[in-house]
Amino acid sequence: MPPVHSPQCDAATAQLQPRWGLWLLGFSLSFLFLNTLLTFENSGSGAGVRFGPRLSFELCMGVLGLIVWTASGRRLGERTGSVLAGLYVLLVVARYADVTAPALFGRPVNLYWDGPHLWEAIRLAVSSLPAWQIGAFTLGLSSGLIMLHVSVRWAIGLLANSLAWHRPRRWLLAAGGGLAVSFAVHSIAPHDTRWFFALPVSPTIVRQAAWLPTVLGSHSSQARLSPSPGFQGNLAHLRGADVLLIFAEAYGMTAFDDPRHSAALAPGRERLLQSVLSGGRQVVSARVASPTFGGSSWLAHSALLSGVDTRRPADHELLLTSERPTLVRHFARHGWRTVAWMPGLQRPWPEGEFYGFDRYAQADSIGYTGPEFGYWRIPDQASLALLHEQELTSRPRAPRFVVFPTITSHAPFRPVAPYRSDWDRLLRSEAYSSAELARALGERVSWLEPRPAYLHALGYMHDWLSGFIGERAPKRLLTIVIGDHQPLATVSGRGASWDVPVHVISDDPALLRRFEAAGFEAGLQPGSKSLGGMHQLTGLLLEIFSEPGAIDGVAALPRFVR
């Protein structure tokens, strides 16, 4: 018997089909748009992003919340929708920071410790841009955020209207509940949920907020700091030599471990080695683990100068308020004049009193009168020429212990001044010509592909080190060159180690043999195994410099042998 159709049934069916179609269109458009904003990943090459077919757990939970809201008969008002859109935009920004920071800096973002340096990072990033580009970028960023908020507000409103219809609610509730259970099960069990869900960003925000009281509370407890090495020994094995400790900015083991970087830097490294040998000196090298990656150089400085583990930034802040001994005070106690040669320091630094230097030479007080090269102003070679002139030439005098953090190889690794064979010219205002300055400032700066600039900056470091060691260095000089941290992850690669090279250059074979007994190897090529953390190198230096048995509380040399 054929089916019977009534006019009323046909009308109902006609009304039902368009509504389901419109509902599906509205729900799909709004959900997919909002889901895309919280599921992107880093592209793997700098600050770019890529999109993939994954679900946002936060959005799924938000949909369930909207279902409960609309099921109670309430509608989404204009003010509530705008507030939700603002919170969602904040989640999007947090998502971008969460996936981008590891790609750029090799570590997760830390709102408490990175926040205070945000303004300086912005100033550095825009220092090489003309004013119109800065204005255009600011306008574009502001307009983009406004458009994002408007778009999110529209999508949330469309999603809320779609959920106001009661018929699909049961299916959406069932689907949402199933997804929540699936996510919970896979999170508890040792399974990766990223095959279906994007890693949520909200736990990162919660973790940062929960960590804040711990950080603030840690400032009251000196017991949190790791033990200091023993500073009771002498410096007999130095025999009164000057000591120049160079913290080479962003000089990481990627310069050796990455075949591309190693090959590009090989000629400069060979010139440096020949300069060392031709001057009657020798060099030994090793690797140690830096307490930081891609930035925060001060953590490395304090780790080596104090012998305290500063991998936790809170410990660094706490250390500067303590009365822990330092290498600086140790050298001063034995008759060395101690100098902090800090051309990258452009503001007062009262915290530096912790170290106990006899002289703090900052950017405005080292005597540079030449043209300014970008944000950091003073090229490393010029800084070293001024240091040599002011602290390392006069005799007789007390031996020097000088700490010199370099800056030219700081990200974004440009501008780089030309190497000057006439070192005396660097002491005058005509250190560089206007054409040389214009050429350096015109070099392209790229935060997305900084590798060529990085290699150029390290090549420049090899040049001025070669010139100094071969032509200017005092005969009785112990030079220690140590990287402060690896460069940005866009250079060193994701998953790179935190190791940095250490080179020790001296004309004292007996002293260098003590370094070799402790695990260093002859030449500029560090060994394949790390000697340990940078703070552990402090105790090793104290042991090497001191007469046998003069130090209590420092491990014997064989402990450091690989």
Short mmCIF file of N, CA, C and O in Angstrom, two decimals, residues 420-483:
data_model
loop_
_atom_site.label_atom_id
_atom_site.label_comp_id
_atom_site.label_asym_id
_atom_site.label_seq_id
_atom_site.Cartn_x
_atom_site.Cartn_y
_atom_site.Cartn_z
N ARG A 420 88.69 46.01 12.78
CA ARG A 420 89.65 47.09 12.58
C ARG A 420 91.05 46.59 12.96
O ARG A 420 91.30 46.26 14.13
N SER A 421 91.96 46.51 11.98
CA SER A 421 93.33 46.06 12.26
C SER A 421 94.10 47.10 13.07
O SER A 421 95.03 46.75 13.81
N ASP A 422 93.74 48.37 12.94
CA ASP A 422 94.37 49.43 13.71
C ASP A 422 93.59 49.60 15.01
O ASP A 422 92.62 50.35 15.11
N TRP A 423 94.04 48.90 16.06
CA TRP A 423 93.32 48.91 17.32
C TRP A 423 93.35 50.28 17.98
O TRP A 423 92.40 50.67 18.66
N ASP A 424 94.42 51.04 17.78
CA ASP A 424 94.51 52.35 18.41
C ASP A 424 93.44 53.30 17.89
O ASP A 424 93.00 54.21 18.60
N ARG A 425 93.02 53.11 16.66
CA ARG A 425 91.99 53.98 16.10
C ARG A 425 90.66 53.81 16.84
O ARG A 425 89.86 54.75 16.91
N LEU A 426 90.46 52.64 17.42
CA LEU A 426 89.21 52.39 18.14
C LEU A 426 89.10 53.21 19.41
O LEU A 426 88.02 53.30 20.00
N LEU A 427 90.19 53.81 19.84
CA LEU A 427 90.18 54.64 21.04
C LEU A 427 89.72 56.06 20.75
O LEU A 427 89.53 56.84 21.68
N ARG A 428 89.54 56.40 19.48
CA ARG A 428 89.23 57.78 19.10
C ARG A 428 87.81 57.86 18.53
O ARG A 428 87.17 56.85 18.24
N SER A 429 87.35 59.08 18.34
CA SER A 429 85.99 59.30 17.85
C SER A 429 85.82 58.84 16.41
O SER A 429 84.71 58.52 15.99
N GLU A 430 86.92 58.82 15.64
CA GLU A 430 86.85 58.36 14.26
C GLU A 430 87.13 56.86 14.15
O GLU A 430 87.72 56.38 13.17
N ALA A 431 86.70 56.12 15.15
CA ALA A 431 86.92 54.67 15.16
C ALA A 431 86.40 54.01 13.90
O ALA A 431 87.02 53.07 13.38
N TYR A 432 85.26 54.46 13.41
CA TYR A 432 84.66 53.93 12.20
C TYR A 432 84.17 55.09 11.34
O TYR A 432 83.77 56.14 11.86
N SER A 433 84.22 54.87 10.04
CA SER A 433 83.75 55.92 9.13
C SER A 433 82.23 55.90 9.05
O SER A 433 81.57 54.91 9.40
N SER A 434 81.67 56.99 8.53
CA SER A 434 80.22 57.07 8.36
C SER A 434 79.74 56.04 7.35
O SER A 434 78.63 55.48 7.49
N ALA A 435 80.57 55.73 6.35
CA ALA A 435 80.19 54.72 5.36
C ALA A 435 80.14 53.33 5.99
O ALA A 435 79.24 52.54 5.70
N GLU A 436 81.10 53.02 6.87
CA GLU A 436 81.11 51.72 7.55
C GLU A 436 79.90 51.61 8.48
O GLU A 436 79.28 50.54 8.56
N LEU A 437 79.58 52.69 9.14
CA LEU A 437 78.41 52.67 10.01
C LEU A 437 77.14 52.45 9.21
O LEU A 437 76.29 51.62 9.57
N ALA A 438 76.99 53.18 8.09
CA ALA A 438 75.79 53.05 7.26
C ALA A 438 75.67 51.64 6.70
O ALA A 438 74.56 51.08 6.63
N ARG A 439 76.79 51.06 6.31
CA ARG A 439 76.77 49.70 5.75
C ARG A 439 76.31 48.70 6.81
O ARG A 439 75.51 47.81 6.55
N ALA A 440 76.83 48.84 8.04
CA ALA A 440 76.45 47.91 9.11
C ALA A 440 74.99 48.08 9.49
O ALA A 440 74.27 47.09 9.70
N LEU A 441 74.54 49.32 9.59
CA LEU A 441 73.15 49.56 9.96
C LEU A 441 72.18 49.14 8.86
O LEU A 441 71.00 48.89 9.12
N GLY A 442 72.67 49.06 7.62
CA GLY A 442 71.82 48.66 6.51
C GLY A 442 71.69 47.16 6.33
O GLY A 442 70.92 46.71 5.47
N GLU A 443 72.42 46.39 7.13
CA GLU A 443 72.30 44.93 7.03
C GLU A 443 70.91 44.49 7.46
O GLU A 443 70.35 44.99 8.44
N ARG A 444 70.37 43.56 6.73
CA ARG A 444 69.00 43.09 6.98
C ARG A 444 68.91 42.34 8.30
O ARG A 444 69.73 41.47 8.59
N VAL A 445 67.94 42.71 9.09
CA VAL A 445 67.68 42.04 10.36
C VAL A 445 66.48 41.11 10.19
O VAL A 445 65.44 41.53 9.70
N SER A 446 66.65 39.87 10.58
CA SER A 446 65.55 38.90 10.46
C SER A 446 65.46 38.08 11.74
O SER A 446 66.42 37.39 12.11
N TRP A 447 64.32 38.18 12.40
CA TRP A 447 64.08 37.34 13.58
C TRP A 447 63.59 35.95 13.17
O TRP A 447 63.63 35.02 13.98
N LEU A 448 63.13 35.81 11.94
CA LEU A 448 62.62 34.52 11.49
C LEU A 448 63.70 33.63 10.90
O LEU A 448 63.63 32.41 10.99
N GLU A 449 64.72 34.22 10.30
CA GLU A 449 65.84 33.46 9.75
C GLU A 449 67.15 34.15 10.15
O GLU A 449 67.81 34.80 9.33
N PRO A 450 67.51 34.04 11.43
CA PRO A 450 68.67 34.78 11.93
C PRO A 450 70.01 34.06 11.77
O PRO A 450 71.04 34.61 12.17
N ARG A 451 70.01 32.87 11.19
CA ARG A 451 71.25 32.08 11.15
C ARG A 451 72.39 32.79 10.43
O ARG A 451 73.52 32.82 10.95
N PRO A 452 72.18 33.36 9.24
CA PRO A 452 73.31 34.05 8.58
C PRO A 452 73.89 35.17 9.43
O PRO A 452 75.12 35.33 9.50
N ALA A 453 73.03 35.94 10.08
CA ALA A 453 73.52 37.03 10.93
C ALA A 453 74.29 36.47 12.12
O ALA A 453 75.31 37.03 12.55
N TYR A 454 73.81 35.38 12.68
CA TYR A 454 74.50 34.77 13.83
C TYR A 454 75.90 34.31 13.45
O TYR A 454 76.87 34.57 14.18
N LEU A 455 76.02 33.65 12.34
CA LEU A 455 77.33 33.18 11.89
C LEU A 455 78.27 34.35 11.60
O LEU A 455 79.47 34.28 11.87
N HIS A 456 77.72 35.42 11.04
CA HIS A 456 78.51 36.62 10.80
C HIS A 456 79.03 37.20 12.11
O HIS A 456 80.21 37.57 12.24
N ALA A 457 78.16 37.27 13.12
CA ALA A 457 78.56 37.83 14.41
C ALA A 457 79.63 36.98 15.09
O ALA A 457 80.57 37.51 15.69
N LEU A 458 79.49 35.65 15.01
CA LEU A 458 80.52 34.79 15.60
C LEU A 458 81.82 34.87 14.83
O LEU A 458 82.91 34.77 15.41
N GLY A 459 81.73 35.03 13.51
CA GLY A 459 82.94 35.23 12.72
C GLY A 459 83.67 36.49 13.15
O GLY A 459 84.91 36.52 13.23
N TYR A 460 82.91 37.54 13.43
CA TYR A 460 83.49 38.79 13.94
C TYR A 460 84.16 38.54 15.30
O TYR A 460 85.25 39.06 15.57
N MET A 461 83.54 37.75 16.17
CA MET A 461 84.15 37.43 17.46
C MET A 461 85.48 36.72 17.27
O MET A 461 86.47 37.02 17.96
N HIS A 462 85.54 35.77 16.35
CA HIS A 462 86.81 35.09 16.08
C HIS A 462 87.86 36.07 15.60
O HIS A 462 89.05 35.96 15.97
N ASP A 463 87.46 37.06 14.80
CA ASP A 463 88.41 38.03 14.26
C ASP A 463 89.03 38.87 15.36
O ASP A 463 90.26 39.02 15.43
N TRP A 464 88.18 39.46 16.22
CA TRP A 464 88.78 40.34 17.23
C TRP A 464 89.49 39.56 18.32
O TRP A 464 90.48 40.05 18.91
N LEU A 465 89.05 38.34 18.61
CA LEU A 465 89.81 37.51 19.54
C LEU A 465 91.18 37.16 18.97
O LEU A 465 92.20 37.20 19.68
N SER A 466 91.21 36.81 17.69
CA SER A 466 92.49 36.49 17.05
C SER A 466 93.43 37.69 17.09
O SER A 466 94.63 37.55 17.41
N GLY A 467 92.90 38.86 16.74
CA GLY A 467 93.73 40.05 16.75
C GLY A 467 94.24 40.40 18.13
O GLY A 467 95.41 40.78 18.31
N PHE A 468 93.39 40.26 19.13
CA PHE A 468 93.79 40.61 20.49
C PHE A 468 94.84 39.62 21.01
O PHE A 468 95.88 40.04 21.54
N ILE A 469 94.58 38.33 20.87
CA ILE A 469 95.50 37.33 21.39
C ILE A 469 96.84 37.41 20.65
O ILE A 469 97.91 37.29 21.25
N GLY A 470 96.78 37.61 19.35
CA GLY A 470 98.01 37.60 18.57
C GLY A 470 98.81 38.88 18.64
O GLY A 470 100.03 38.85 18.44
N GLU A 471 98.15 40.03 18.93
CA GLU A 471 98.85 41.31 18.81
C GLU A 471 98.80 42.17 20.07
O GLU A 471 99.71 42.99 20.28
N ARG A 472 97.79 42.04 20.90
CA ARG A 472 97.60 43.01 21.98
C ARG A 472 97.69 42.43 23.38
O ARG A 472 98.01 43.16 24.32
N ALA A 473 97.39 41.17 23.55
CA ALA A 473 97.26 40.60 24.89
C ALA A 473 98.58 40.65 25.64
O ALA A 473 99.65 40.35 25.07
N PRO A 474 98.57 41.01 26.93
CA PRO A 474 99.78 40.92 27.74
C PRO A 474 100.29 39.48 27.78
O PRO A 474 99.52 38.52 27.70
N LYS A 475 101.60 39.35 27.93
CA LYS A 475 102.18 38.01 27.92
C LYS A 475 101.63 37.16 29.06
O LYS A 475 101.28 36.00 28.87
N ARG A 476 101.56 37.73 30.24
CA ARG A 476 101.06 36.98 31.40
C ARG A 476 99.57 37.21 31.53
O ARG A 476 99.10 37.93 32.41
N LEU A 477 98.82 36.61 30.63
CA LEU A 477 97.36 36.74 30.64
C LEU A 477 96.71 35.38 30.49
O LEU A 477 97.03 34.64 29.55
N LEU A 478 95.83 35.06 31.41
CA LEU A 478 94.99 33.87 31.29
C LEU A 478 93.63 34.33 30.76
O LEU A 478 92.93 35.11 31.42
N THR A 479 93.27 33.87 29.58
CA THR A 479 92.00 34.25 28.97
C THR A 479 91.05 33.07 29.02
O THR A 479 91.39 31.98 28.53
N ILE A 480 89.88 33.28 29.60
CA ILE A 480 88.83 32.25 29.64
C ILE A 480 87.66 32.77 28.83
O ILE A 480 87.08 33.83 29.16
N VAL A 481 87.33 32.09 27.75
CA VAL A 481 86.19 32.46 26.91
C VAL A 481 85.11 31.40 27.12
O VAL A 481 85.33 30.21 26.84
N ILE A 482 83.96 31.82 27.60
CA ILE A 482 82.87 30.88 27.87
C ILE A 482 81.57 31.43 27.30
O ILE A 482 81.27 32.62 27.45
N GLY A 483 80.82 30.61 26.61
CA GLY A 483 79.51 31.03 26.13
C GLY A 483 78.56 31.20 27.29
O GLY A 483 78.61 30.44 28.26
#
